[in-house]
Amino acid sequence: MKTILLALALLGAGSGVATAQTAQTAKQPATHSRAFPHADGPFNAMMVLIPEADLEEFKKPPEQGPRLHIVRTVKIKERFAAKIVFMSFALDHNRGDVTYDIRGVRPDGVLMGGKNPMDLKGLKAFQGEATRPDNVFDSGETIIIEFDDGDPPGVYRFEAVLHDNIGNRHIPLKAEVTLIK
């Protein structure tokens, strides 16, 4: 199993996220809408497993939105990404700070990766100025996964916790994929 950390700045990270606004819209109250199934207060999110090629969808303008294909089964050498999307995080002086931890668990309950286990902490989802935290954001760093011949077939679980470090809110997330040979 290969795990690759990909900084999405290379792929147009956040291009689907509108962060600019006029002085007039800055005075509007936050709507605290909930677009995703997992939440801690107004902070809400979801994690999806998508084909690596679908990362290109996040380069689209916000009004087009990404069209994603959810990965449910994979074969050896097929690359896919663990992607987190979220909204409604807290700000401190118009700055947001959202990070996440993620780990991969094999069908036998052991962490993926052997001697280099996939148990990553403090990955950047969003850090910086944001005037509209109620827009949809995508994780700034994305995990790309590829299974090797030595990986056993079965259901692999990806567990993440998304942290709104300013709002002190935390959302546990899970996604699964089945490796078939």
mmCIF file of C-alpha atoms in Angstrom:
data_model
loop_
_atom_site.group_PDB
_atom_site.id
_atom_site.type_symbol
_atom_site.label_atom_id
_atom_site.label_comp_id
_atom_site.label_asym_id
_atom_site.label_seq_id
_atom_site.Cartn_x
_atom_site.Cartn_y
_atom_site.Cartn_z
ATOM 1 C CA MET A 1 0.000 0.000 0.000
ATOM 2 C CA LYS A 2 1.323 3.394 -0.979
ATOM 3 C CA THR A 3 0.036 6.533 0.691
ATOM 4 C CA ILE A 4 0.854 9.848 -0.911
ATOM 5 C CA LEU A 5 0.166 13.197 0.721
ATOM 6 C CA LEU A 6 -0.772 15.648 -1.990
ATOM 7 C CA ALA A 7 -0.880 19.375 -1.315
ATOM 8 C CA LEU A 8 -3.825 20.530 -3.372
ATOM 9 C CA ALA A 9 -2.257 23.902 -4.033
ATOM 10 C CA LEU A 10 -0.818 22.029 -7.004
ATOM 11 C CA LEU A 11 -4.313 21.052 -8.122
ATOM 12 C CA GLY A 12 -6.053 24.368 -7.565
ATOM 13 C CA ALA A 13 -7.015 23.787 -3.943
ATOM 14 C CA GLY A 14 -10.023 25.716 -2.897
ATOM 15 C CA SER A 15 -10.810 26.817 -6.432
ATOM 16 C CA GLY A 16 -14.356 25.677 -5.783
ATOM 17 C CA VAL A 17 -14.444 27.907 -2.726
ATOM 18 C CA ALA A 18 -15.551 31.505 -2.855
ATOM 19 C CA THR A 19 -13.647 33.557 -0.292
ATOM 20 C CA ALA A 20 -13.923 37.054 -1.679
ATOM 21 C CA GLN A 21 -16.898 39.231 -0.811
ATOM 22 C CA THR A 22 -17.968 42.839 -0.909
ATOM 23 C CA ALA A 23 -18.281 45.096 2.129
ATOM 24 C CA GLN A 24 -22.052 44.813 1.802
ATOM 25 C CA THR A 25 -22.123 41.012 2.044
ATOM 26 C CA ALA A 26 -19.600 41.087 4.884
ATOM 27 C CA LYS A 27 -22.284 42.681 7.077
ATOM 28 C CA GLN A 28 -24.750 39.833 6.512
ATOM 29 C CA PRO A 29 -25.119 37.381 9.406
ATOM 30 C CA ALA A 30 -23.782 33.860 9.012
ATOM 31 C CA THR A 31 -26.446 31.418 7.857
ATOM 32 C CA HIS A 32 -25.026 28.306 9.559
ATOM 33 C CA SER A 33 -26.423 26.064 6.864
ATOM 34 C CA ARG A 34 -25.701 22.354 6.966
ATOM 35 C CA ALA A 35 -24.848 20.698 3.669
ATOM 36 C CA PHE A 36 -23.073 17.603 4.990
ATOM 37 C CA PRO A 37 -24.238 14.699 7.150
ATOM 38 C CA HIS A 38 -21.651 14.923 9.945
ATOM 39 C CA ALA A 39 -21.556 17.936 12.264
ATOM 40 C CA ASP A 40 -20.425 19.459 15.521
ATOM 41 C CA GLY A 41 -22.672 22.474 15.977
ATOM 42 C CA PRO A 42 -22.695 24.540 12.774
ATOM 43 C CA PHE A 43 -19.364 23.007 11.623
ATOM 44 C CA ASN A 44 -20.236 20.194 9.177
ATOM 45 C CA ALA A 45 -18.340 17.913 6.819
ATOM 46 C CA MET A 46 -18.052 14.643 4.932
ATOM 47 C CA MET A 47 -15.241 12.470 3.614
ATOM 48 C CA VAL A 48 -15.463 10.788 0.230
ATOM 49 C CA LEU A 49 -13.219 8.352 -1.593
ATOM 50 C CA ILE A 50 -12.915 9.361 -5.239
ATOM 51 C CA PRO A 51 -10.818 8.325 -8.261
ATOM 52 C CA GLU A 52 -7.592 10.336 -8.428
ATOM 53 C CA ALA A 53 -8.745 11.774 -11.775
ATOM 54 C CA ASP A 54 -11.760 13.391 -10.042
ATOM 55 C CA LEU A 55 -9.416 15.763 -8.180
ATOM 56 C CA GLU A 56 -9.501 17.817 -11.388
ATOM 57 C CA GLU A 57 -13.169 18.543 -10.603
ATOM 58 C CA PHE A 58 -12.057 20.797 -7.736
ATOM 59 C CA LYS A 59 -10.482 23.181 -10.271
ATOM 60 C CA LYS A 60 -13.897 24.153 -11.603
ATOM 61 C CA PRO A 61 -15.382 27.566 -10.817
ATOM 62 C CA PRO A 62 -17.679 27.613 -7.751
ATOM 63 C CA GLU A 63 -20.845 27.978 -9.818
ATOM 64 C CA GLN A 64 -20.139 24.700 -11.659
ATOM 65 C CA GLY A 65 -19.331 22.543 -8.644
ATOM 66 C CA PRO A 66 -17.489 19.248 -8.807
ATOM 67 C CA ARG A 67 -19.013 16.050 -10.207
ATOM 68 C CA LEU A 68 -17.547 13.226 -8.199
ATOM 69 C CA HIS A 69 -17.634 9.454 -8.562
ATOM 70 C CA ILE A 70 -17.552 7.662 -5.234
ATOM 71 C CA VAL A 71 -15.107 4.745 -5.112
ATOM 72 C CA ARG A 72 -16.591 1.648 -3.477
ATOM 73 C CA THR A 73 -14.281 -1.038 -4.884
ATOM 74 C CA VAL A 74 -10.701 -0.865 -6.146
ATOM 75 C CA LYS A 75 -8.138 -3.223 -7.611
ATOM 76 C CA ILE A 76 -4.384 -3.391 -7.050
ATOM 77 C CA LYS A 77 -2.598 -0.301 -8.493
ATOM 78 C CA GLU A 78 -5.827 1.755 -8.880
ATOM 79 C CA ARG A 79 -5.215 5.136 -7.277
ATOM 80 C CA PHE A 80 -7.936 6.962 -5.374
ATOM 81 C CA ALA A 81 -8.134 9.949 -3.043
ATOM 82 C CA ALA A 82 -9.585 10.537 0.408
ATOM 83 C CA LYS A 83 -11.175 13.983 0.115
ATOM 84 C CA ILE A 84 -12.809 16.017 2.890
ATOM 85 C CA VAL A 85 -15.278 18.829 2.237
ATOM 86 C CA PHE A 86 -16.580 21.071 5.001
ATOM 87 C CA MET A 87 -18.213 24.376 5.915
ATOM 88 C CA SER A 88 -19.195 26.741 8.733
ATOM 89 C CA PHE A 89 -15.983 26.858 10.757
ATOM 90 C CA ALA A 90 -15.177 29.601 13.287
ATOM 91 C CA LEU A 91 -13.019 32.632 12.547
ATOM 92 C CA ASP A 92 -10.606 34.673 14.635
ATOM 93 C CA HIS A 93 -9.930 38.074 13.067
ATOM 94 C CA ASN A 94 -11.204 36.693 9.714
ATOM 95 C CA ARG A 95 -8.784 33.773 9.866
ATOM 96 C CA GLY A 96 -9.752 30.111 9.908
ATOM 97 C CA ASP A 97 -7.743 27.142 11.103
ATOM 98 C CA VAL A 98 -9.031 23.696 10.134
ATOM 99 C CA THR A 99 -6.858 20.571 10.271
ATOM 100 C CA TYR A 100 -7.483 16.846 10.161
ATOM 101 C CA ASP A 101 -6.060 13.524 11.245
ATOM 102 C CA ILE A 102 -6.545 10.409 9.139
ATOM 103 C CA ARG A 103 -5.677 6.761 9.388
ATOM 104 C CA GLY A 104 -6.260 3.702 7.246
ATOM 105 C CA VAL A 105 -7.303 0.382 8.765
ATOM 106 C CA ARG A 106 -6.925 -2.955 6.967
ATOM 107 C CA PRO A 107 -9.602 -5.677 6.997
ATOM 108 C CA ASP A 108 -7.741 -7.402 9.866
ATOM 109 C CA GLY A 109 -7.879 -4.249 12.025
ATOM 110 C CA VAL A 110 -4.174 -3.386 11.635
ATOM 111 C CA LEU A 111 -3.167 0.092 10.479
ATOM 112 C CA MET A 112 -2.325 0.260 6.775
ATOM 113 C CA GLY A 113 1.266 0.906 5.770
ATOM 114 C CA GLY A 114 3.264 -1.638 7.770
ATOM 115 C CA LYS A 115 6.413 -0.006 9.194
ATOM 116 C CA ASN A 116 5.145 3.410 8.046
ATOM 117 C CA PRO A 117 1.547 3.246 9.268
ATOM 118 C CA MET A 118 -1.073 5.481 7.724
ATOM 119 C CA ASP A 119 -1.832 7.419 10.903
ATOM 120 C CA LEU A 120 -1.348 11.039 9.872
ATOM 121 C CA LYS A 121 -1.943 13.965 12.235
ATOM 122 C CA GLY A 122 -2.394 17.705 11.785
ATOM 123 C CA LEU A 123 -2.893 17.807 8.018
ATOM 124 C CA LYS A 124 -3.958 21.181 6.696
ATOM 125 C CA ALA A 125 -7.565 21.406 5.540
ATOM 126 C CA PHE A 126 -7.721 25.231 5.584
ATOM 127 C CA GLN A 127 -5.566 27.851 7.257
ATOM 128 C CA GLY A 128 -5.775 31.493 6.322
ATOM 129 C CA GLU A 129 -8.073 34.397 5.716
ATOM 130 C CA ALA A 130 -11.707 33.577 5.058
ATOM 131 C CA THR A 131 -14.548 36.017 4.871
ATOM 132 C CA ARG A 132 -17.275 33.446 4.184
ATOM 133 C CA PRO A 133 -16.711 30.315 6.278
ATOM 134 C CA ASP A 134 -20.264 29.236 5.414
ATOM 135 C CA ASN A 135 -19.102 28.452 1.852
ATOM 136 C CA VAL A 136 -17.994 24.918 1.006
ATOM 137 C CA PHE A 137 -14.246 24.285 1.376
ATOM 138 C CA ASP A 138 -12.203 21.250 0.407
ATOM 139 C CA SER A 139 -9.202 19.843 2.229
ATOM 140 C CA GLY A 140 -5.960 21.615 1.366
ATOM 141 C CA GLU A 141 -3.970 18.397 1.635
ATOM 142 C CA THR A 142 -5.355 15.231 0.118
ATOM 143 C CA ILE A 143 -4.347 11.616 0.630
ATOM 144 C CA ILE A 144 -3.799 9.489 -2.480
ATOM 145 C CA ILE A 145 -3.946 5.719 -1.878
ATOM 146 C CA GLU A 146 -2.753 2.837 -4.040
ATOM 147 C CA PHE A 147 -2.827 -0.814 -2.968
ATOM 148 C CA ASP A 148 0.087 -3.167 -3.694
ATOM 149 C CA ASP A 149 0.160 -6.919 -4.403
ATOM 150 C CA GLY A 150 0.832 -7.669 -0.713
ATOM 151 C CA ASP A 151 -2.356 -5.992 0.515
ATOM 152 C CA PRO A 152 -5.089 -8.486 1.481
ATOM 153 C CA PRO A 153 -8.487 -8.196 -0.195
ATOM 154 C CA GLY A 154 -11.412 -6.989 1.880
ATOM 155 C CA VAL A 155 -12.933 -3.834 3.353
ATOM 156 C CA TYR A 156 -10.514 -1.021 4.241
ATOM 157 C CA ARG A 157 -11.686 1.711 6.579
ATOM 158 C CA PHE A 158 -10.476 5.303 6.524
ATOM 159 C CA GLU A 159 -11.097 7.201 9.743
ATOM 160 C CA ALA A 160 -10.567 10.933 10.017
ATOM 161 C CA VAL A 161 -11.252 13.639 12.564
ATOM 162 C CA LEU A 162 -11.693 17.156 11.217
ATOM 163 C CA HIS A 163 -10.758 19.905 13.685
ATOM 164 C CA ASP A 164 -12.026 23.492 13.732
ATOM 165 C CA ASN A 165 -9.144 24.684 15.902
ATOM 166 C CA ILE A 166 -10.641 28.132 16.542
ATOM 167 C CA GLY A 167 -14.189 26.973 17.271
ATOM 168 C CA ASN A 168 -12.949 23.940 19.234
ATOM 169 C CA ARG A 169 -15.218 21.646 17.217
ATOM 170 C CA HIS A 170 -14.316 18.166 15.997
ATOM 171 C CA ILE A 171 -16.073 15.906 13.498
ATOM 172 C CA PRO A 172 -15.274 12.181 13.225
ATOM 173 C CA LEU A 173 -15.569 10.907 9.632
ATOM 174 C CA LYS A 174 -15.411 7.420 8.075
ATOM 175 C CA ALA A 175 -15.298 5.986 4.572
ATOM 176 C CA GLU A 176 -14.763 2.450 3.315
ATOM 177 C CA VAL A 177 -13.490 0.838 0.151
ATOM 178 C CA THR A 178 -13.311 -2.844 -0.791
ATOM 179 C CA LEU A 179 -10.093 -4.141 -2.336
ATOM 180 C CA ILE A 180 -10.809 -6.893 -4.844
ATOM 181 C CA LYS A 181 -8.169 -9.010 -6.554
#
